[in-house]
C-alpha cells in the first residue's frame, strides 16, 4: 500500500476589498508583501556600498577615456540597488560646480565600461546595469541652512528664546 501524503496547510487567506488578508487581519499584496515600502536589505546595502567604492576608485584614477569626462572630478554620494541586484542607480555630484547635469550623457556612454569594471571587482552573478542621477541633497541642505540663517528666521528664533 502507498503511504498517504498529507498536504502542507497554508495559512487561511481571505480576500477583502481587493486585498488579501491573513487570519490576524494583516493586509498582504498578491505577492505576499506588506503594503508599506520595504527598506533595502542588508545585502542590497552592502552591494551598493561596494559599487560606490569601485566607482569612486575608477573616477579617482581617471580611467575613463571619454573626452567629456577627462579632468572632471565626479563624486559618487550614494548608490541604490534594486532587490534583484540587476540595476544600480548612482547619485553623482561635482563638488564646487553645478554643471554635473551636462555630464550625465557622458556618464551614460561610459556605463558599459563601468559595468565591466564592476564585474571584475565584485563577485556577483550579474553585474548591475548602471543608471546615473544628479544628487541634489547637498543643494537642498545648503538651501535649508541659508534659510535658517536668514535675518527673518533669526529674528523669529530670537523672540522665542527671549520670551
Tab-separated table of C-alpha atoms in Angstrom:
chain	number	residue	atom	x	y	z
A	1	UNK	CA	0.000	0.000	0.000
A	2	UNK	CA	1.122	3.510	-0.751
A	3	UNK	CA	1.529	5.948	2.107
A	4	UNK	CA	-0.901	8.834	2.111
A	5	UNK	CA	0.819	12.172	1.626
A	6	UNK	CA	-0.532	14.981	3.705
A	7	UNK	CA	-0.626	18.345	2.034
A	8	UNK	CA	1.072	21.201	3.760
A	9	UNK	CA	-1.540	23.532	5.102
A	10	UNK	CA	-1.158	27.164	4.250
A	11	UNK	CA	-2.487	29.896	6.498
A	12	UNK	CA	-6.015	30.788	5.513
A	13	UNK	CA	-6.259	33.961	3.463
A	14	UNK	CA	-9.422	35.845	2.758
A	15	UNK	CA	-9.984	38.425	0.071
A	16	UNK	CA	-11.371	41.645	1.460
A	17	UNK	CA	-11.651	44.806	-0.591
A	18	UNK	CA	-9.145	43.674	-3.225
A	19	UNK	CA	-6.514	42.932	-0.586
A	20	UNK	CA	-5.588	39.504	0.681
A	21	UNK	CA	-5.796	39.260	4.472
A	22	UNK	CA	-4.341	36.746	6.904
A	23	UNK	CA	-6.304	35.373	9.827
A	24	UNK	CA	-4.913	38.122	12.022
A	25	UNK	CA	-6.199	40.766	9.571
A	26	UNK	CA	-2.812	41.920	8.284
A	27	UNK	CA	-3.109	43.071	4.686
A	28	UNK	CA	-0.971	41.410	2.028
A	29	UNK	CA	-0.500	42.231	-1.614
A	30	UNK	CA	-0.923	39.474	-4.141
A	31	UNK	CA	2.790	38.692	-3.957
A	32	UNK	CA	2.659	38.315	-0.184
A	33	UNK	CA	4.458	41.554	0.676
A	34	UNK	CA	3.294	44.171	3.155
A	35	UNK	CA	1.716	47.422	1.955
A	36	UNK	CA	4.492	49.686	3.185
A	37	UNK	CA	7.579	50.280	1.066
A	38	UNK	CA	10.304	47.873	2.030
A	39	UNK	CA	13.617	49.119	3.274
A	40	UNK	CA	16.692	47.812	1.455
A	41	UNK	CA	18.063	44.531	2.742
A	42	UNK	CA	21.492	44.193	4.301
A	43	UNK	CA	22.748	42.589	1.091
A	44	UNK	CA	21.459	45.495	-1.017
A	45	UNK	CA	23.161	47.986	1.286
A	46	UNK	CA	26.431	46.043	1.260
A	47	UNK	CA	26.470	45.651	-2.542
A	48	UNK	CA	25.543	49.322	-3.010
A	49	UNK	CA	28.443	50.422	-0.820
A	50	UNK	CA	30.852	48.161	-2.745
A	51	UNK	CA	29.616	49.602	-6.044
A	52	UNK	CA	30.080	53.144	-4.703
A	53	UNK	CA	33.618	52.249	-3.623
A	54	UNK	CA	34.533	50.784	-7.041
A	55	UNK	CA	33.025	53.729	-8.955
A	56	UNK	CA	34.819	56.231	-6.712
A	57	UNK	CA	38.092	54.427	-7.415
A	58	UNK	CA	37.544	54.453	-11.183
A	59	UNK	CA	36.637	58.153	-11.169
A	60	UNK	CA	39.524	58.955	-8.834
A	61	UNK	CA	42.107	57.198	-11.004
A	62	UNK	CA	40.747	58.805	-14.187
A	63	UNK	CA	40.375	55.503	-16.062
A	64	UNK	CA	37.518	56.752	-18.246
A	65	UNK	CA	38.733	57.861	-21.673
A	66	UNK	CA	35.698	59.887	-22.640
A	67	UNK	CA	36.868	63.426	-23.547
A	68	UNK	CA	33.868	64.916	-21.734
A	69	UNK	CA	34.919	63.198	-18.504
A	70	UNK	CA	38.669	63.805	-18.542
A	71	UNK	CA	39.868	66.107	-15.773
A	72	UNK	CA	36.390	66.110	-14.221
A	73	UNK	CA	36.172	65.341	-10.505
A	74	UNK	CA	32.973	63.345	-10.005
A	75	UNK	CA	31.896	62.226	-6.554
A	76	UNK	CA	29.517	59.301	-6.075
A	77	UNK	CA	27.496	60.175	-2.984
A	78	UNK	CA	25.112	57.217	-2.883
A	79	UNK	CA	24.213	54.063	-4.787
A	80	UNK	CA	20.834	52.345	-4.586
A	81	UNK	CA	20.479	48.783	-5.825
A	82	UNK	CA	17.289	47.029	-6.926
A	83	UNK	CA	16.197	43.990	-4.883
A	84	UNK	CA	17.352	41.602	-7.633
A	85	UNK	CA	20.763	43.387	-7.794
A	86	UNK	CA	20.460	43.852	-11.570
A	87	UNK	CA	20.050	47.641	-11.575
A	88	UNK	CA	22.008	50.253	-9.656
A	89	UNK	CA	21.354	53.986	-9.529
A	90	UNK	CA	24.409	56.079	-8.693
A	91	UNK	CA	23.850	59.591	-7.374
A	92	UNK	CA	26.689	61.825	-8.523
A	93	UNK	CA	27.781	65.360	-7.757
A	94	UNK	CA	30.588	67.601	-8.899
A	95	UNK	CA	31.748	69.481	-5.848
A	96	UNK	CA	32.079	73.206	-6.314
A	97	UNK	CA	30.429	73.114	-9.728
A	98	UNK	CA	26.808	72.802	-10.734
A	99	UNK	CA	27.299	71.522	-14.296
A	100	UNK	CA	27.031	67.805	-13.462
A	101	UNK	CA	23.727	67.556	-15.376
A	102	UNK	CA	25.685	68.298	-18.559
A	103	UNK	CA	27.942	65.316	-17.824
A	104	UNK	CA	25.106	62.772	-17.490
A	105	UNK	CA	25.135	61.830	-21.227
A	106	UNK	CA	28.886	61.173	-20.975
A	107	UNK	CA	28.328	59.052	-17.867
A	108	UNK	CA	25.631	57.126	-19.735
A	109	UNK	CA	28.108	56.480	-22.563
A	110	UNK	CA	30.683	55.278	-20.027
A	111	UNK	CA	28.192	52.976	-18.250
A	112	UNK	CA	29.191	49.786	-20.167
A	113	UNK	CA	32.861	50.337	-19.299
A	114	UNK	CA	31.958	50.995	-15.667
A	115	UNK	CA	29.772	47.888	-15.625
A	116	UNK	CA	32.760	45.859	-16.811
A	117	UNK	CA	34.872	47.337	-14.021
A	118	UNK	CA	32.177	46.326	-11.544
A	119	UNK	CA	32.103	42.808	-12.982
A	120	UNK	CA	35.848	42.458	-12.386
A	121	UNK	CA	35.743	43.919	-8.885
A	122	UNK	CA	32.587	42.316	-7.465
A	123	UNK	CA	31.685	38.680	-7.066
A	124	UNK	CA	28.114	38.805	-8.290
A	125	UNK	CA	26.265	36.585	-10.706
A	126	UNK	CA	25.219	39.607	-12.759
A	127	UNK	CA	26.971	42.945	-12.951
A	128	UNK	CA	24.261	45.544	-12.346
A	129	UNK	CA	23.185	47.903	-15.101
A	130	UNK	CA	24.198	51.418	-14.080
A	131	UNK	CA	21.961	54.477	-14.094
A	132	UNK	CA	23.140	57.934	-13.063
A	133	UNK	CA	21.224	60.752	-11.381
A	134	UNK	CA	22.270	64.143	-10.099
A	135	UNK	CA	22.355	64.246	-6.300
A	136	UNK	CA	20.504	67.334	-5.142
A	137	UNK	CA	20.656	66.582	-1.420
A	138	UNK	CA	23.687	68.854	-0.893
A	139	UNK	CA	21.934	71.738	-2.665
A	140	UNK	CA	18.821	71.176	-0.554
A	141	UNK	CA	20.874	71.128	2.662
A	142	UNK	CA	22.645	74.364	1.704
A	143	UNK	CA	19.287	75.992	0.884
A	144	UNK	CA	17.823	74.984	4.262
A	145	UNK	CA	20.952	76.219	6.021
A	146	UNK	CA	20.677	79.565	4.224
A	147	UNK	CA	17.017	79.813	5.222
A	148	UNK	CA	17.827	79.092	8.865
A	149	UNK	CA	20.471	81.821	8.893
A	150	UNK	CA	18.285	84.414	7.168
A	151	UNK	CA	17.527	87.551	9.227
A	152	UNK	CA	13.782	86.839	9.364
A	153	UNK	CA	14.243	83.380	10.855
A	154	UNK	CA	16.932	84.557	13.271
A	155	UNK	CA	14.592	87.347	14.394
A	156	UNK	CA	11.773	84.841	14.987
A	157	UNK	CA	14.070	82.434	16.803
A	158	UNK	CA	15.431	85.294	18.928
A	159	UNK	CA	11.926	86.307	20.023
A	160	UNK	CA	11.057	82.747	21.088
A	161	UNK	CA	14.297	82.365	23.029
A	162	UNK	CA	13.824	85.642	24.902
A	163	UNK	CA	10.151	85.182	25.646
